[in-house]
Coordinates of C-alpha atoms and ligand atoms in Angstrom, one line a residue:
X31 CA -10.0 25.4 -14.0
X32 CA -7.2 23.7 -12.9
X33 CA -4.5 21.1 -14.6
X34 CA -2.1 19.1 -12.3
X35 CA 1.3 18.1 -13.8
X36 CA 3.5 15.4 -12.0
X37 CA 7.1 15.3 -12.1
X38 CA 7.9 11.5 -12.9
X39 CA 10.7 11.5 -15.5
X40 CA 14.0 11.4 -13.1
X41 CA 15.5 7.9 -12.4
X42 CA 16.1 8.8 -9.0
X43 CA 19.9 8.2 -8.8
X44 CA 20.2 8.4 -5.0
X45 CA 18.0 5.6 -4.5
X46 CA 20.4 3.1 -6.7
X47 CA 17.9 1.4 -8.4
X48 CA 16.6 0.2 -11.6
X49 CA 13.1 1.2 -10.8
X50 CA 12.1 4.8 -11.5
X51 CA 12.0 6.4 -8.3
X52 CA 8.3 7.4 -8.2
X53 CA 7.6 3.5 -8.8
X54 CA 9.3 2.9 -5.3
X55 CA 6.4 1.7 -3.0
X56 CA 5.5 3.3 0.3
X57 CA 2.9 1.5 2.4
X58 CA 1.5 -0.5 -0.5
X59 CA 1.3 2.0 -2.8
X60 CA 3.8 3.6 -5.1
X61 CA 5.0 7.1 -4.7
X62 CA 3.1 8.8 -7.7
X63 CA -0.1 6.6 -7.2
X64 CA 0.1 8.2 -3.6
X65 CA 0.3 11.6 -5.2
X66 CA -2.6 10.9 -7.8
X67 CA -4.8 9.9 -4.8
X68 CA -4.2 13.5 -3.3
X69 CA -5.0 15.3 -6.5
X70 CA -8.2 13.3 -7.0
X71 CA -9.9 15.4 -4.3
X72 CA -9.1 18.8 -5.7
X73 CA -11.2 17.2 -9.2
X74 CA -8.9 18.8 -11.9
X75 CA -9.9 19.4 -15.4
X76 CA -6.8 17.9 -16.3
X77 CA -3.8 15.4 -15.0
X78 CA -0.9 14.8 -16.7
X79 CA 2.3 12.8 -15.5
X80 CA 5.4 13.7 -17.2
X81 CA 7.2 10.6 -18.1
X82 CA 10.9 9.6 -19.0
X83 CA 13.4 7.2 -17.2
X84 CA 11.6 3.7 -18.3
X85 CA 8.5 5.8 -19.2
X86 CA 6.8 2.7 -20.4
X87 CA 7.0 0.8 -16.7
X88 CA 5.3 4.4 -15.1
X89 CA 2.7 4.0 -17.5
X90 CA 1.9 0.5 -17.2
X91 CA 1.8 1.0 -13.5
X92 CA -0.7 4.2 -13.6
X93 CA -2.9 2.1 -16.5
X94 CA -5.9 2.2 -13.8
X95 CA -6.0 6.2 -13.7
X96 CA -8.0 6.2 -16.8
X97 CA -8.1 10.3 -17.1
X98 CA -4.5 10.5 -16.7
X99 CA -2.4 12.1 -19.8
X100 CA 1.3 11.1 -20.5
X101 CA 3.7 13.7 -21.8
X102 CA 7.5 12.3 -22.8
X103 CA 10.4 14.1 -21.7
X104 CA 13.0 12.1 -23.4
X105 CA 16.0 13.6 -21.9
X106 CA 16.2 14.5 -18.4
X107 CA 17.4 18.3 -18.3
X108 CA 15.9 19.3 -15.3
X109 CA 12.4 20.1 -13.9
X110 CA 12.2 23.1 -15.7
X111 CA 12.9 21.2 -18.9
X112 CA 10.0 18.7 -17.8
X113 CA 7.7 21.6 -17.2
X114 CA 8.8 23.1 -20.8
X115 CA 7.4 19.6 -22.8
X116 CA 3.8 20.6 -21.5
X117 CA 3.9 23.8 -23.8
X118 CA 2.3 22.3 -27.0
X119 CA -0.1 19.7 -24.6
X120 CA -1.5 23.1 -22.9
X121 CA -1.5 25.5 -25.6
X122 CA -4.4 28.0 -24.8
X123 CA -5.1 26.8 -21.5
X124 CA -6.9 29.5 -19.9
X125 CA -6.4 27.8 -16.3
X126 CA -3.9 27.4 -13.3
X127 CA -1.2 24.4 -13.1
X128 CA -0.3 22.8 -10.2
X129 CA 2.7 21.5 -10.4
X130 CA 4.0 18.5 -8.0
X131 CA 7.4 16.6 -7.8
X132 CA 6.4 13.1 -8.3
X133 CA 8.7 12.1 -5.2
X134 CA 6.6 14.2 -2.7
X135 CA 4.1 11.8 -1.5
X136 CA 2.6 12.4 1.8
X137 CA 1.1 15.8 0.7
X138 CA -2.5 15.9 1.8
X139 CA -5.8 16.9 -0.3
X140 CA -6.1 19.8 2.3
X141 CA -2.7 21.2 1.6
X142 CA -3.3 21.2 -1.9
X143 CA -6.8 22.8 -1.4
X144 CA -5.1 25.4 0.6
X145 CA -2.4 26.2 -1.9
X146 CA -4.6 26.6 -4.9
X147 CA -7.4 28.7 -2.5
X148 CA -4.2 31.1 -1.5
X149 CA -3.3 31.3 -5.3
X150 CA -6.7 32.2 -6.5
X151 CA -7.9 34.6 -3.7
X152 CA -4.6 36.7 -4.0
X153 CA -4.4 36.4 -7.8
X154 CA -0.9 35.4 -7.8
X155 CA 1.2 34.9 -10.6
X156 CA 2.6 31.7 -8.7
X157 CA 2.3 30.3 -5.2
X158 CA 4.2 28.0 -3.8
X159 CA 4.5 25.7 -0.7
X160 CA 7.3 26.0 1.6
X161 CA 8.2 25.1 4.9
X162 CA 10.6 26.1 7.5
X163 CA 12.8 23.3 8.4
X164 CA 15.2 22.7 11.4
X165 CA 17.6 20.9 9.1
X166 CA 17.0 22.0 5.6
X167 CA 19.8 20.5 3.7
X168 CA 19.5 19.2 0.4
X169 CA 16.2 21.1 -0.4
X170 CA 16.0 24.5 -2.4
X171 CA 16.2 27.5 -0.5
X172 CA 13.2 30.1 -0.8
X173 CA 14.3 34.1 -0.7
X174 CA 11.2 36.0 0.3
X175 CA 10.5 39.7 1.6
X176 CA 8.5 40.4 4.6
X177 CA 5.3 39.6 2.9
X178 CA 5.8 36.2 1.5
X179 CA 6.7 37.3 -1.6
X180 CA 9.1 35.2 -3.3
X181 CA 12.4 36.9 -4.8
X182 CA 14.6 33.6 -5.5
X183 CA 14.9 30.1 -4.9
X184 CA 18.4 28.5 -4.7
X185 CA 19.2 24.9 -4.7
X186 CA 21.2 23.6 -1.7
X187 CA 24.1 22.8 -3.9
X188 CA 24.4 26.3 -5.6
X189 CA 24.0 28.1 -2.1
X190 CA 26.9 30.4 -0.3
X191 CA 27.7 29.5 3.1
X192 CA 25.6 32.3 4.2
X193 CA 22.4 31.3 2.0
X194 CA 22.3 27.6 3.5
X195 CA 21.4 29.4 6.8
X196 CA 17.9 30.0 5.4
X197 CA 15.8 27.5 6.9
X198 CA 12.8 28.1 4.5
X199 CA 12.6 25.6 1.8
X200 CA 11.0 24.5 -1.5
X201 CA 8.6 21.9 -1.0
X202 CA 8.6 21.1 -4.7
X203 CA 4.7 21.8 -5.0
X204 CA 3.6 24.9 -7.0
X205 CA 0.6 26.9 -8.4
X206 CA 1.2 28.3 -11.6
X207 CA -1.1 31.1 -13.9
X208 CA -0.1 29.0 -16.6
X209 CA -0.6 31.8 -19.4
X210 CA 2.2 33.5 -17.4
X211 CA 4.4 30.4 -16.8
X212 CA 4.1 29.4 -20.5
X213 CA 5.5 32.8 -21.6
X214 CA 8.7 32.6 -19.3
X215 CA 9.4 28.6 -19.8
X216 CA 11.4 29.4 -22.8
X217 CA 13.7 31.7 -20.7
X218 CA 15.2 29.3 -18.6
X219 CA 19.0 29.0 -18.8
X220 CA 20.9 26.0 -17.2
X221 CA 23.1 28.4 -15.1
X222 CA 24.0 26.3 -12.2
X223 CA 26.0 23.3 -10.4
X224 CA 24.1 20.6 -12.1
X225 CA 23.8 22.4 -15.6
X226 CA 19.8 21.7 -15.7
X227 CA 16.9 23.8 -16.5
X228 CA 15.2 24.4 -13.2
X229 CA 11.9 25.1 -12.8
X230 CA 12.6 27.1 -9.9
X231 CA 14.3 30.0 -11.8
X232 CA 10.8 30.9 -13.2
X233 CA 10.1 33.1 -10.1
X234 CA 12.5 35.8 -10.9
X235 CA 10.4 36.4 -14.0
X236 CA 7.2 35.9 -12.4
X237 CA 5.5 38.4 -10.2
X238 CA 3.7 38.1 -7.8
X239 CA 5.0 34.8 -6.6
X240 CA 3.7 33.7 -3.0
X241 CA 5.0 31.3 -0.3
X242 CA 3.0 29.5 2.0
X243 CA 4.1 27.5 4.7
X244 CA 3.0 24.0 5.3
X245 CA 1.4 23.5 9.1
X246 CA 3.1 20.2 9.3
X247 CA 6.3 19.8 7.6
X248 CA 6.3 16.0 7.8
X249 CA 3.8 16.0 4.7
X250 CA 6.6 17.7 2.5
X251 CA 9.0 15.3 2.8
X252 CA 11.0 14.7 -0.5
X253 CA 12.1 10.7 -1.4
X254 CA 15.7 10.7 -2.6
X255 CA 17.0 7.8 -1.0
X256 CA 15.9 4.6 1.0
X257 CA 16.4 6.1 4.4
X258 CA 14.2 9.0 3.3
X259 CA 11.7 6.3 1.9
X260 CA 11.8 4.5 5.5
X261 CA 11.1 7.8 7.1
X262 CA 8.2 8.7 4.9
X263 CA 6.7 5.5 6.0
X264 CA 7.0 5.9 9.7
X265 CA 5.3 9.4 9.2
X266 CA 2.6 7.8 6.9
X267 CA 2.2 4.8 10.2
X268 CA 2.3 7.6 12.5
X269 CA -0.6 9.2 10.6
X270 CA -2.7 6.1 10.1
X271 CA -2.3 4.7 13.6
X272 CA -3.1 8.0 15.2
X273 CA -6.5 8.4 13.1
X274 CA -7.3 4.8 14.0
X275 CA -6.9 5.3 17.6
X276 CA -8.7 8.4 17.4
X277 CA -11.7 6.2 15.8
X278 CA -11.7 4.1 18.8
X279 CA -9.1 1.1 17.9
X280 CA -7.1 0.2 20.4
X281 CA -3.5 -0.4 19.2
X282 CA -1.1 -2.5 21.8
X283 CA 2.3 -1.6 21.4
X284 CA 1.9 0.6 18.3
X285 CA 5.4 0.9 17.2
X286 CA 5.5 -2.8 16.7
X287 CA 2.3 -2.8 14.1
X288 CA 2.2 -1.7 10.5
X289 CA -1.2 -0.6 9.2
X290 CA -1.3 0.1 5.3
X291 CA -3.5 3.2 4.7
X292 CA -6.1 1.2 2.3
X293 CA -7.0 -0.8 5.7
X294 CA -10.1 -0.2 7.5
X295 CA -10.7 -0.9 11.1
X296 CA -14.4 -0.4 13.2
X297 CA -14.7 0.7 16.8
X298 CA -13.3 -1.5 19.3
X299 CA -10.9 -3.7 17.5
X300 CA -7.9 -4.5 19.2
X301 CA -4.8 -5.0 17.5
X302 CA -2.1 -6.7 19.1
X303 CA 1.6 -6.3 19.3
X304 CA 3.5 -7.6 16.0
X305 CA 0.6 -7.7 13.8
X306 CA 0.3 -6.4 10.2
X307 CA -2.8 -5.3 8.3
X308 CA -2.3 -4.6 4.7
X309 CA -4.2 -4.0 1.3
X310 CA -8.1 -3.9 1.1
X311 CA -8.2 -5.5 4.5
X312 CA -11.4 -5.0 6.8
X313 CA -11.5 -5.8 10.2
X314 CA -15.3 -5.7 12.0
X315 CA -16.0 -4.2 15.3
X316 CA -14.6 -6.0 18.5
X317 CA -12.2 -8.2 16.8
X318 CA -9.0 -8.9 18.3
X319 CA -6.1 -9.5 16.1
X320 CA -2.7 -10.7 17.2
X321 CA -0.3 -10.6 18.5
X322 CA 1.9 -11.9 15.5
X323 CA -0.4 -11.8 12.6
X324 CA -0.6 -10.6 9.0
X325 CA -4.1 -10.1 7.3
X326 CA -3.8 -9.0 3.5
X327 CA -6.7 -7.9 1.4
X328 CA -9.2 -10.1 3.8
X329 CA -12.4 -9.1 5.3
X330 CA -12.7 -9.9 9.0
X331 CA -16.6 -10.0 10.6
X332 CA -16.9 -8.7 14.0
X333 CA -15.7 -10.4 16.9
X334 CA -13.3 -12.3 15.4
X335 CA -10.0 -13.8 17.0
X336 CA -6.8 -14.1 15.0
X337 CA -3.7 -15.4 17.1
X338 CA -0.4 -15.8 15.3
X339 CA -1.7 -16.3 11.9
X340 CA -1.3 -15.5 8.2
X341 CA -4.6 -14.4 6.3
X342 CA -4.5 -13.6 2.6
X343 CA -6.9 -12.9 0.4
X344 CA -9.7 -14.3 2.6
X345 CA -13.2 -13.7 4.5
X346 CA -14.0 -14.6 7.9
X347 CA -17.6 -14.4 9.2
X348 CA -18.1 -13.5 12.9
X349 CA -17.4 -15.2 16.1
X350 CA -14.8 -17.4 14.4
X351 CA -11.6 -18.2 16.3
X352 CA -8.4 -18.6 13.9
X353 CA -5.0 -19.8 15.3
X354 CA -2.4 -20.0 16.7
X355 CA -0.7 -21.0 13.7
X356 CA -3.3 -20.7 11.0
X357 CA -2.6 -19.9 7.2
X358 CA -5.7 -19.0 5.2
X359 CA -4.7 -18.1 1.6
X360 CA -6.2 -18.0 -1.9
X361 CA -10.2 -17.1 -1.5
X362 CA -10.6 -18.8 1.9
X363 CA -14.4 -18.2 3.2
X364 CA -14.8 -19.3 7.1
X365 CA -18.4 -18.9 7.9
X366 CA -19.4 -17.9 11.7
X367 CA -18.6 -19.2 15.0
X368 CA -15.9 -21.6 13.4
X369 CA -12.5 -22.8 15.0
X370 CA -9.6 -22.9 12.7
X371 CA -6.8 -24.0 15.1
X372 CA -3.3 -24.9 15.5
X373 CA -1.3 -25.6 12.4
X374 CA -4.3 -25.6 10.2
X375 CA -3.8 -24.4 6.3
X376 CA -6.7 -23.9 4.1
X377 CA -6.5 -23.0 0.6
X378 CA -9.3 -21.8 -1.5
X379 CA -12.0 -23.7 0.8
X380 CA -15.0 -22.5 2.0
X381 CA -16.4 -23.4 5.5
X382 CA -19.8 -23.1 6.6
X383 CA -20.7 -22.1 10.2
X384 CA -19.9 -23.6 13.4
X385 CA -17.7 -26.0 11.6
X386 CA -13.9 -26.9 13.0
X387 CA -10.9 -27.7 11.9
X388 CA -9.0 -27.4 15.4
X389 CA -5.5 -29.1 14.6
X390 CA -2.8 -30.1 12.0
X391 CA -4.9 -30.1 8.7
X392 CA -4.7 -29.2 5.3
X393 CA -7.7 -28.7 3.3
X394 CA -7.4 -27.2 -0.2
X395 CA -10.0 -26.7 -2.6
X396 CA -12.8 -28.0 -0.6
X397 CA -16.1 -27.1 0.3
X398 CA -17.6 -28.0 3.8
X399 CA -20.9 -27.2 5.3
X400 CA -22.4 -26.5 8.9
X401 CA -21.2 -28.1 11.9
X402 CA -18.5 -30.2 10.1
X403 CA -15.6 -31.4 12.3
X404 CA -12.3 -31.9 10.8
X405 CA -10.2 -34.5 13.2
X406 CA -6.8 -33.7 14.0
X407 CA -4.7 -34.5 11.0
X408 CA -7.3 -34.8 8.3
X409 CA -5.8 -34.0 4.8
X410 CA -7.5 -33.3 1.3
X411 CA -5.0 -34.9 -1.1
X412 CA -6.2 -32.5 -4.0
X413 CA -3.4 -32.7 -6.3
X414 CA -2.9 -35.8 -8.1
X415 CA 0.3 -34.5 -9.7
X416 CA -1.6 -33.0 -12.8
X417 CA -4.7 -31.4 -11.6
X418 CA -6.2 -30.1 -8.5
X419 CA -9.6 -31.7 -7.4
X420 CA -12.5 -30.8 -5.1
X421 CA -13.5 -32.3 -1.7
X422 CA -17.3 -31.8 -0.6
X423 CA -18.1 -32.4 2.9
X424 CA -21.7 -32.1 4.0
X425 CA -23.2 -30.8 7.2
X426 CA -22.5 -32.3 10.8
X427 CA -19.9 -34.9 9.2
X428 CA -17.0 -35.8 11.1
X429 CA -13.6 -36.8 9.9
X430 CA -11.5 -39.0 12.4
X431 CA -7.8 -38.3 13.2
X432 CA -5.3 -38.6 10.4
X433 CA -8.0 -39.2 7.6
X434 CA -6.8 -38.9 4.2
X435 CA -9.7 -37.3 1.7
X436 CA -8.3 -38.2 -1.7
X437 CA -10.3 -35.8 -4.1
X438 CA -12.3 -35.6 -6.3
X439 CA -14.7 -36.6 -3.5
X440 CA -17.9 -36.6 -1.9
X441 CA -19.0 -36.8 1.8
X442 CA -22.4 -36.4 2.3
X443 CA -24.3 -35.2 5.9
X444 CA -23.9 -36.8 8.9
X445 CA -21.1 -38.9 7.9
X446 CA -18.5 -40.3 10.1
X447 CA -15.1 -41.4 8.3
X448 CA -12.9 -43.7 11.1
X449 CA -9.7 -42.5 12.1
X450 CA -6.8 -43.3 9.8
X451 CA -9.0 -43.9 6.9
X452 CA -7.8 -43.4 3.4
X453 CA -11.0 -42.3 1.5
X454 CA -11.1 -42.8 -2.0
X455 CA -14.9 -43.2 -3.1
X456 CA -17.8 -41.2 -2.0
X457 CA -19.8 -41.5 1.1
X458 CA -23.6 -41.1 0.9
X459 CA -25.4 -39.4 4.0
X460 CA -25.9 -41.1 7.5
X461 CA -22.8 -43.5 6.7
X462 CA -19.5 -44.5 8.4
X463 CA -16.7 -44.8 6.2
X464 CA -13.7 -47.1 7.5
X465 CA -11.0 -47.5 4.9
X466 CA -7.8 -48.9 6.4
X467 CA -6.6 -52.4 7.3
X468 CA -8.6 -54.1 10.2
X469 CA -6.5 -54.5 13.2
X470 CA -4.9 -58.1 14.1
X471 CA -4.5 -59.0 17.6
X472 CA -2.7 -62.4 18.1
X473 CA -3.1 -63.7 21.5
X474 CA -0.4 -65.0 23.5
X475 CA 2.0 -63.9 21.1
X476 CA 5.4 -63.3 22.2
X477 CA 8.8 -61.9 20.6
X478 CA 11.3 -65.0 20.4
X479 CA 14.3 -63.6 22.2
X480 CA 16.8 -66.6 20.8
Ligands
UD1_1471 C1 13.4 19.9 -6.0 C2 13.6 21.4 -6.5 C3 14.0 21.8 -4.7 C4 13.0 21.5 -3.6 C5 12.8 20.0 -4.0 C6 11.7 19.3 -3.0 C7 14.2 22.0 -8.7 C8 15.3 22.5 -9.1 N1 14.7 21.9 -7.4 O1 14.6 19.6 -5.9 O2 14.0 23.3 -4.9 O3 13.3 21.8 -2.6 O4 12.6 19.3 -5.5 O5 11.6 18.0 -3.0 O6 13.4 21.7 -9.2 N2 12.2 15.1 -12.7 C9 11.9 15.1 -14.3 N3 12.9 15.7 -15.0 C10 13.9 15.9 -14.8 C11 14.3 16.1 -13.6 C12 13.4 16.0 -12.4 O7 10.8 14.6 -14.2 O8 14.5 16.2 -15.9 C13 11.5 14.9 -11.5 C14 12.0 14.0 -10.6 O9 11.5 12.8 -11.2 C15 11.3 14.3 -9.2 C16 11.1 15.6 -9.4 O10 11.2 16.1 -10.6 O11 10.2 13.2 -9.3 C17 12.4 16.5 -8.6 O12 13.3 16.0 -9.1 P1 14.7 15.9 -8.0 O13 16.0 15.5 -8.8 O14 14.3 14.9 -7.1 O15 14.5 17.4 -7.2 P2 15.4 17.8 -6.2 O16 16.8 17.9 -6.0 O17 15.1 16.8 -5.1
CA1472 CA1 13.6 15.5 -4.8

């Protein structure tokens, strides 16, 4: 049986932030959320987050993890002190405890499994993840005998010049036989530069403690400052983009593209430069997104083109062309084979199939049928200063250029609205609506110049 404890009580002083470090966002998810996602794969019997600095904020942010338990560490006296807080909660627990630093967000589930398997197969008292780093500065150094049996862990700031030469570092990910750990936790002493109770000191009292090197050291990066947060983002981006390219997605100039790891792409999607795909976005096969586009929490069908546009919380069906310079927001649904073009904003609007709004329009709170043609400059006046109102436009209806549709308003099917109209009354099917002053031509009229 495995229980997991996540150390999330520290402030993260080096972040220079009011926000607890573990709540800082990395590619759309907080550091601690990322850890919880990796942990889910090993299906632990219990999951406990140790919270302290602005603990209520951390608890709130993790509400969706319903099986997560919280344990308070009211004063942050060190990582060992944090784990000491578990003693009353895990009394009599007979399994292994996996401990994860809340600031090591890039761990892959495979690595956690490897650590657990090694721990259990070798019958270790403790097993910890280590890495050999070219630049080990800032990490605790792990001293082993030839058989990867750990003798001591010394924090960077407590190392002698000679000890600093050791490049094997503690990743902050440990597996303990809980009954052994529970025995030795009370023996920790704050005999170090920070005068803290270090979890790493327990290795002196346990036997055997084994070190397991991680295959790819990029995944154990600990986030202590903003620079490391940026480095972690780069690592995550490389991982995500390499995956999608291997899965048949073309990325043109990958360095200029960002893709959250919550996004799903189908084969033969082409992502052009300066494009950013975020949140729960899905892009269908054969679609071409970008250059210069931002798609957030949206579903894009197959063979769609999106050019220099921003799409949020919306759905676009197959074969539709969006852009250049289109803004879809707030639950827009665009049907198949539509064209939504140059300088068009759609807000909370639904468009049927083969409907076009190609130039300079605002359609807000509107429902359009199939094969509607919205003339250049058509605007739905959806707001009367107090309330928003809907505009409904039937199949095959055409609005002339520069028409204003004053909501609430219903245009039937096969309606034509004359250019320049301000339409304030509903129009039945098969009708022409002209709502503008008639043109006056005064023959033989000339400007008097004297
Ligand atoms: C720690 C390890 C170090 C390791 C490194 C890996 C110790 C003593 N040192 O150092 O060997 O190389 O991680 O990234 O463990 N926390 C609490 N309560 C506390 C103190 C910290 O919950 O009282 C939490 C923090 O919120 C953080 C984690 O523990 O998520 C690690 O703390 P941090 O201060 O970042 O430790 P490091 O100095 O990085
Ligand atoms: Ca750290």
